[in-house]
CSV table of C-alpha atoms and ligand atoms in Angstrom, one decimal:
chain,number,residue,atom,x,y,z
A,293,UNK,CA,-36.5,9.0,16.0
A,294,UNK,CA,-40.0,9.8,14.9
A,295,UNK,CA,-39.6,13.5,15.2
A,296,UNK,CA,-40.5,15.4,12.0
A,297,UNK,CA,-41.3,12.2,10.1
A,298,UNK,CA,-44.4,11.6,8.0
A,299,UNK,CA,-46.7,8.6,8.1
A,300,UNK,CA,-48.0,7.8,4.7
A,301,UNK,CA,-47.8,4.0,4.5
A,302,UNK,CA,-47.4,1.3,7.2
A,303,UNK,CA,-44.0,0.5,5.7
A,304,UNK,CA,-42.7,4.0,6.6
A,305,UNK,CA,-41.9,3.0,10.2
A,306,UNK,CA,-40.1,0.1,11.7
A,307,UNK,CA,-41.6,-2.4,14.2
A,308,UNK,CA,-39.7,-0.6,17.0
A,309,UNK,CA,-41.0,2.8,15.9
A,310,UNK,CA,-44.5,1.6,15.9
A,311,UNK,CA,-43.9,0.0,19.3
A,312,UNK,CA,-43.0,3.5,20.7
A,313,UNK,CA,-46.3,4.8,19.4
A,314,UNK,CA,-48.4,2.0,20.9
A,315,UNK,CA,-46.6,2.1,24.2
A,316,UNK,CA,-47.3,5.8,24.5
A,317,UNK,CA,-50.9,5.2,23.3
A,318,UNK,CA,-51.4,2.7,26.2
A,319,UNK,CA,-50.0,5.2,28.7
A,320,UNK,CA,-52.3,7.9,27.4
A,321,UNK,CA,-55.4,5.6,27.8
A,322,UNK,CA,-54.3,5.0,31.4
A,323,UNK,CA,-53.8,8.6,32.2
A,324,UNK,CA,-55.0,11.1,29.6
A,325,UNK,CA,-54.9,14.1,32.0
A,326,UNK,CA,-51.1,13.9,32.1
A,327,UNK,CA,-50.9,14.9,28.5
A,328,UNK,CA,-53.6,17.6,28.5
A,329,UNK,CA,-51.1,20.5,28.0
A,330,UNK,CA,-48.4,18.7,26.0
A,331,UNK,CA,-49.2,20.4,22.7
A,332,UNK,CA,-49.8,24.0,24.0
A,333,UNK,CA,-48.9,26.4,21.3
A,334,UNK,CA,-49.0,23.8,18.5
A,335,UNK,CA,-51.4,23.7,15.6
A,336,UNK,CA,-52.7,20.7,13.6
A,337,UNK,CA,-54.1,21.2,10.1
A,338,UNK,CA,-56.7,18.7,8.9
A,339,UNK,CA,-57.0,18.8,5.1
A,340,UNK,CA,-59.9,16.6,4.1
A,341,UNK,CA,-60.7,16.3,0.4
A,342,UNK,CA,-63.1,13.4,1.1
A,343,UNK,CA,-65.8,12.8,3.7
A,344,UNK,CA,-65.0,11.6,7.1
A,345,UNK,CA,-66.5,11.5,10.6
A,346,UNK,CA,-64.2,9.5,12.9
A,347,UNK,CA,-60.8,10.2,11.3
A,348,UNK,CA,-61.1,13.9,11.1
A,349,UNK,CA,-62.9,14.4,14.4
A,350,UNK,CA,-60.6,12.0,16.2
A,351,UNK,CA,-57.5,13.9,14.9
A,352,UNK,CA,-59.0,17.2,15.9
A,353,UNK,CA,-60.1,15.9,19.4
A,354,UNK,CA,-56.7,14.3,19.8
A,355,UNK,CA,-55.0,17.7,19.3
A,356,UNK,CA,-57.5,19.6,21.5
A,357,UNK,CA,-57.0,17.0,24.3
A,358,UNK,CA,-53.3,17.6,24.1
A,359,UNK,CA,-53.9,21.3,24.6
A,360,UNK,CA,-53.1,22.2,21.0
A,361,UNK,CA,-55.3,23.9,18.4
A,362,UNK,CA,-56.7,22.9,15.0
A,363,UNK,CA,-57.3,24.5,11.6
A,364,UNK,CA,-58.5,22.9,8.4
A,365,UNK,CA,-61.2,22.2,5.9
A,366,UNK,CA,-63.5,19.2,5.6
A,367,UNK,CA,-64.2,19.3,1.8
A,368,UNK,CA,-62.2,20.4,-1.2
A,369,UNK,CA,-65.0,22.7,-2.3
A,370,UNK,CA,-64.3,25.0,0.7
A,371,UNK,CA,-60.6,25.3,0.0
A,372,UNK,CA,-58.7,27.0,-2.8
A,373,UNK,CA,-58.6,23.6,-4.6
A,374,UNK,CA,-62.0,24.8,-6.0
A,375,UNK,CA,-60.1,27.7,-7.7
A,376,UNK,CA,-57.6,25.3,-9.2
A,377,UNK,CA,-54.8,25.5,-6.7
A,378,UNK,CA,-52.4,22.5,-6.7
A,379,UNK,CA,-51.9,20.3,-3.7
A,380,UNK,CA,-48.2,21.4,-3.6
A,381,UNK,CA,-49.2,25.1,-3.3
A,382,UNK,CA,-51.9,24.3,-0.7
A,383,UNK,CA,-49.5,22.3,1.4
A,384,UNK,CA,-46.7,24.9,1.2
A,385,UNK,CA,-49.2,27.5,2.4
A,386,UNK,CA,-50.6,25.3,5.2
A,387,UNK,CA,-47.0,24.8,6.4
A,388,UNK,CA,-46.8,28.6,7.0
A,389,UNK,CA,-49.6,28.3,9.6
A,390,UNK,CA,-49.4,24.8,11.1
A,391,UNK,CA,-46.9,22.5,12.8
A,392,UNK,CA,-48.3,19.2,11.6
A,393,UNK,CA,-51.0,18.1,9.1
A,394,UNK,CA,-53.4,15.2,8.4
A,395,UNK,CA,-54.6,14.8,4.9
A,396,UNK,CA,-57.3,12.7,3.3
A,397,UNK,CA,-57.6,12.6,-0.5
A,398,UNK,CA,-59.5,10.5,-3.1
A,399,UNK,CA,-56.4,10.0,-5.3
A,400,UNK,CA,-54.0,7.2,-4.4
A,401,UNK,CA,-50.6,8.6,-3.7
A,402,UNK,CA,-51.7,12.3,-3.1
A,403,UNK,CA,-50.4,12.4,0.5
A,404,UNK,CA,-47.0,10.9,-0.5
A,405,UNK,CA,-46.6,13.5,-3.3
A,406,UNK,CA,-47.7,16.3,-0.9
A,407,UNK,CA,-45.1,15.2,1.7
A,408,UNK,CA,-42.3,16.0,-0.8
A,409,UNK,CA,-43.1,19.7,-0.9
A,410,UNK,CA,-43.1,20.4,2.9
A,411,UNK,CA,-40.9,20.0,5.9
A,412,UNK,CA,-43.6,19.5,8.6
A,413,UNK,CA,-44.8,16.0,9.4
A,414,UNK,CA,-47.7,14.9,7.2
A,415,UNK,CA,-50.1,12.1,8.1
A,416,UNK,CA,-52.0,10.1,5.5
A,417,UNK,CA,-55.6,10.0,6.7
A,418,UNK,CA,-56.7,7.8,3.8
A,419,UNK,CA,-55.8,8.0,0.1
A,420,UNK,CA,-58.4,6.6,-2.3
A,421,UNK,CA,-58.6,2.8,-2.2
A,422,UNK,CA,-54.9,2.6,-1.2
A,423,UNK,CA,-53.8,3.0,2.4
A,424,UNK,CA,-55.1,4.3,5.8
A,425,UNK,CA,-52.2,3.9,8.3
A,426,UNK,CA,-53.8,5.7,11.2
A,427,UNK,CA,-56.8,3.4,11.1
A,428,UNK,CA,-54.2,0.6,11.4
A,429,UNK,CA,-52.8,2.3,14.5
A,430,UNK,CA,-56.3,2.3,15.9
A,431,UNK,CA,-56.9,-1.3,15.0
A,432,UNK,CA,-53.6,-2.5,16.6
A,433,UNK,CA,-54.1,-0.5,19.8
A,434,UNK,CA,-57.5,-2.2,20.1
A,435,UNK,CA,-56.1,-5.7,19.3
A,436,UNK,CA,-53.4,-5.2,22.0
A,437,UNK,CA,-55.9,-3.9,24.6
A,438,UNK,CA,-58.1,-7.0,24.0
A,439,UNK,CA,-55.6,-9.7,23.5
A,440,UNK,CA,-52.2,-8.4,24.6
A,441,UNK,CA,-50.4,-8.7,21.3
A,442,UNK,CA,-50.9,-9.2,17.6
A,443,UNK,CA,-48.8,-12.4,17.2
A,444,UNK,CA,-50.1,-16.0,16.7
A,445,UNK,CA,-53.6,-15.1,15.8
A,446,UNK,CA,-56.0,-15.8,12.9
A,447,UNK,CA,-57.5,-12.7,11.4
A,448,UNK,CA,-60.7,-12.8,9.3
A,449,UNK,CA,-61.3,-9.9,6.9
A,450,UNK,CA,-64.7,-9.7,5.4
A,451,UNK,CA,-66.4,-7.4,2.9
A,452,UNK,CA,-64.8,-5.2,0.3
A,453,UNK,CA,-61.2,-6.3,0.4
A,454,UNK,CA,-60.5,-4.8,-3.0
A,455,UNK,CA,-61.2,-1.1,-2.3
A,456,UNK,CA,-61.0,-1.1,1.5
A,457,UNK,CA,-57.9,0.8,2.3
A,458,UNK,CA,-58.2,0.0,6.0
A,459,UNK,CA,-57.8,-3.7,5.1
A,460,UNK,CA,-54.8,-3.1,2.9
A,461,UNK,CA,-53.0,-1.1,5.6
A,462,UNK,CA,-53.8,-3.6,8.4
A,463,UNK,CA,-52.7,-6.6,6.3
A,464,UNK,CA,-49.5,-4.8,5.4
A,465,UNK,CA,-48.8,-4.1,9.1
A,466,UNK,CA,-49.8,-7.6,10.4
A,467,UNK,CA,-47.7,-9.3,7.8
A,468,UNK,CA,-44.5,-8.3,9.7
A,469,UNK,CA,-45.5,-10.4,12.8
A,470,UNK,CA,-45.0,-14.0,13.6
A,471,UNK,CA,-47.7,-16.6,13.6
A,472,UNK,CA,-50.4,-14.5,11.9
A,473,UNK,CA,-52.9,-16.1,9.5
A,474,UNK,CA,-55.5,-14.5,7.3
A,475,UNK,CA,-58.9,-15.7,6.2
A,476,UNK,CA,-60.1,-13.4,3.5
A,477,UNK,CA,-63.8,-13.5,3.1
A,478,UNK,CA,-65.3,-11.7,0.1
A,479,UNK,CA,-67.2,-12.1,-3.1
A,480,UNK,CA,-64.7,-13.1,-5.9
A,481,UNK,CA,-65.0,-9.6,-7.4
A,482,UNK,CA,-63.9,-7.9,-4.2
A,483,UNK,CA,-60.8,-9.9,-3.3
A,484,UNK,CA,-57.6,-8.1,-2.1
A,485,UNK,CA,-55.6,-6.4,-4.9
A,486,UNK,CA,-52.9,-8.4,-6.5
A,487,UNK,CA,-50.1,-6.2,-5.0
A,488,UNK,CA,-51.4,-7.1,-1.5
A,489,UNK,CA,-51.7,-10.8,-2.2
A,490,UNK,CA,-48.4,-11.2,-4.1
A,491,UNK,CA,-46.1,-8.5,-2.7
A,492,UNK,CA,-47.2,-8.5,0.9
A,493,UNK,CA,-49.0,-11.7,2.0
A,494,UNK,CA,-47.2,-14.2,-0.2
A,495,UNK,CA,-43.8,-12.5,0.0
A,496,UNK,CA,-43.9,-12.5,3.8
A,497,UNK,CA,-45.0,-16.2,3.8
A,498,UNK,CA,-48.2,-15.6,5.6
A,499,UNK,CA,-50.7,-18.5,5.5
A,500,UNK,CA,-54.0,-17.3,4.0
A,501,UNK,CA,-57.2,-18.5,2.4
A,502,UNK,CA,-59.5,-16.6,0.1
A,503,UNK,CA,-63.1,-17.8,0.6
A,504,UNK,CA,-66.6,-16.7,-0.1
A,505,UNK,CA,-68.5,-17.9,3.0
A,506,UNK,CA,-68.4,-16.8,6.6
A,507,UNK,CA,-70.0,-19.5,8.7
A,508,UNK,CA,-67.5,-22.4,8.2
A,509,UNK,CA,-64.5,-20.1,9.2
A,510,UNK,CA,-66.0,-18.2,12.2
A,511,UNK,CA,-64.7,-20.8,14.8
A,512,UNK,CA,-61.1,-20.3,13.6
A,513,UNK,CA,-61.0,-16.6,14.1
A,514,UNK,CA,-59.4,-14.5,16.9
A,515,UNK,CA,-60.6,-11.3,15.2
A,516,UNK,CA,-63.2,-10.7,12.5
A,517,UNK,CA,-62.6,-7.4,10.7
A,518,UNK,CA,-65.8,-6.4,9.0
A,519,UNK,CA,-65.8,-3.7,6.2
A,520,UNK,CA,-68.3,-1.7,4.2
A,521,UNK,CA,-68.6,-2.2,0.5
A,522,UNK,CA,-67.0,1.0,-0.8
A,523,UNK,CA,-69.7,2.4,-3.0
A,524,UNK,CA,-67.8,5.6,-4.0
A,525,UNK,CA,-65.0,3.5,-5.6
A,526,UNK,CA,-67.3,1.4,-7.9
A,527,UNK,CA,-67.5,2.1,-11.6
A,528,UNK,CA,-71.2,1.3,-11.8
A,529,UNK,CA,-74.1,1.3,-9.3
A,530,UNK,CA,-75.4,-2.1,-10.4
A,531,UNK,CA,-72.3,-3.9,-9.3
A,532,UNK,CA,-72.5,-2.1,-5.9
A,533,UNK,CA,-76.2,-3.1,-5.5
A,534,UNK,CA,-75.5,-6.7,-6.4
A,535,UNK,CA,-72.6,-7.0,-3.9
A,536,UNK,CA,-73.4,-4.7,-1.0
A,537,UNK,CA,-75.4,-7.1,1.1
A,538,UNK,CA,-73.5,-10.3,0.4
A,539,UNK,CA,-72.1,-10.6,3.9
A,540,UNK,CA,-74.2,-9.4,6.9
A,541,UNK,CA,-73.0,-10.3,10.3
A,542,UNK,CA,-76.0,-11.1,12.5
A,543,UNK,CA,-76.8,-12.9,15.7
A,544,UNK,CA,-77.1,-16.2,14.0
A,545,UNK,CA,-73.7,-15.9,12.4
A,546,UNK,CA,-72.2,-14.8,15.7
A,547,UNK,CA,-73.4,-18.1,17.2
A,548,UNK,CA,-70.6,-19.8,15.1
A,549,UNK,CA,-67.9,-17.6,16.7
A,550,UNK,CA,-65.9,-18.4,19.8
A,551,UNK,CA,-66.5,-16.5,23.0
A,552,UNK,CA,-63.1,-14.8,22.5
A,553,UNK,CA,-63.6,-13.8,18.9
A,554,UNK,CA,-63.7,-10.0,18.7
A,555,UNK,CA,-65.5,-8.1,16.0
A,556,UNK,CA,-63.8,-5.0,14.6
A,557,UNK,CA,-65.0,-2.5,12.0
A,558,UNK,CA,-63.3,0.8,11.0
A,559,UNK,CA,-66.8,2.3,10.6
A,560,UNK,CA,-68.9,3.8,9.0
A,561,UNK,CA,-71.2,0.7,9.0
A,562,UNK,CA,-73.9,0.4,6.4
A,563,UNK,CA,-75.7,-3.0,6.5
A,564,UNK,CA,-72.8,-5.4,7.0
A,565,UNK,CA,-73.2,-5.7,10.8
A,566,UNK,CA,-76.8,-6.0,12.0
A,567,UNK,CA,-77.4,-3.6,14.9
A,568,UNK,CA,-78.6,-6.6,17.0
A,569,UNK,CA,-74.9,-7.5,17.3
A,570,UNK,CA,-73.9,-4.2,18.9
A,571,UNK,CA,-74.8,-5.4,22.5
A,572,UNK,CA,-72.7,-8.5,22.2
A,573,UNK,CA,-69.5,-8.0,24.3
A,574,UNK,CA,-67.5,-9.3,21.4
A,575,UNK,CA,-68.5,-6.3,19.3
A,576,UNK,CA,-65.7,-3.8,19.8
A,577,UNK,CA,-66.1,-1.3,17.0
A,578,UNK,CA,-67.2,1.7,19.1
A,579,UNK,CA,-64.4,1.2,21.6
A,580,UNK,CA,-62.1,0.9,18.6
A,581,UNK,CA,-63.3,4.4,17.4
A,582,UNK,CA,-62.4,5.7,20.9
A,583,UNK,CA,-59.0,4.1,20.8
A,584,UNK,CA,-58.4,5.9,17.5
A,585,UNK,CA,-58.4,9.2,19.4
A,586,UNK,CA,-55.8,8.0,21.9
A,587,UNK,CA,-53.4,6.5,19.4
A,588,UNK,CA,-53.6,9.7,17.3
A,589,UNK,CA,-52.7,11.6,20.4
A,590,UNK,CA,-49.6,9.4,20.7
A,591,UNK,CA,-48.8,9.8,17.0
A,592,UNK,CA,-49.0,13.6,17.2
A,593,UNK,CA,-46.7,13.7,20.3
A,594,UNK,CA,-44.1,11.5,18.6
A,595,UNK,CA,-44.1,13.3,15.2
A,596,UNK,CA,-43.7,16.6,17.0
A,597,UNK,CA,-40.9,15.2,19.1
A,598,UNK,CA,-42.6,16.1,22.4
A,599,UNK,CA,-42.5,12.5,23.8
B,16,NCD,C1,-62.7,4.1,6.7
B,16,NCD,C2,-62.1,4.8,5.5
B,16,NCD,O1,-62.3,6.0,5.4
B,16,NCD,O2,-61.4,4.2,4.8
B,16,NCD,N1,-63.3,4.9,7.6
B,16,NCD,C3,-62.5,5.3,8.7
B,16,NCD,O3,-61.6,6.1,8.5
B,16,NCD,N2,-62.8,4.9,9.9
B,16,NCD,C4,-63.6,3.0,6.3
B,16,NCD,C5,-64.7,3.2,5.3
B,16,NCD,O4,-64.9,4.4,4.9
B,16,NCD,O5,-65.4,2.2,5.0
């Protein structure tokens, strides 16, 4: 039962529970009209203490397309946080007004802590450099739509694997499936955090390689997950400038990829994918953003116990 549960980390739900969400997500993609009144009378609160375009707007659009309504704030400065209110008090208050909430916060663990103070479902919409489970839902729905299932595939992750929370959540999710393999492409300084390497990848016995070049590995990949270097998490600007353009996917590099290697990116993109790649049918990042809305519709319906 997913009713009244919170989604803070990919390990909060079982494989079977995620399956329910994806199955509903695929049904919504096929017939969105059917669900257009499902959330009438329900309110979603979006509590965003950090910038966002897709995540916040896709959550809000998801609720509106389900016939529900939305309240919230898009920066901490416009909430009572600016007056010194604690997260616990803000959440207790929001619970008086809304039925479900999505929260993004710069501090790792903030949504988990917040979930302990309330009874309504809370969704982690990204906590610092830690996790971003609904981006993973987006990624998985996209992978299933393109290739049927997630099993028995080689996934390349490229860019900022250290601070990229979307990478951490997706690796955590995929590590529960058979036949997956990871090629982790990054500068040495931006490799995945130790807890992901040791407690997720190695513990689950997933074959992986950590490399610092793209071209030699392109031909092995089923999916290449590109990511932006996370400027806001760097301690100094010089390191950011030195590392930000290390990996740029362009037409020339795409020529090493197979015809069935799909390119994903959680977006926003900075320089890491040249715009000349956008017209390539293997570039799926804008479709991915659209899938994010559908899968969030499914998640809201499940956590509210409507489907
Ligand atoms: C990502 C995030 O916020 O972590 N964006 C998103 O939600 N699609 C990726 C990023 O900011 O680089």
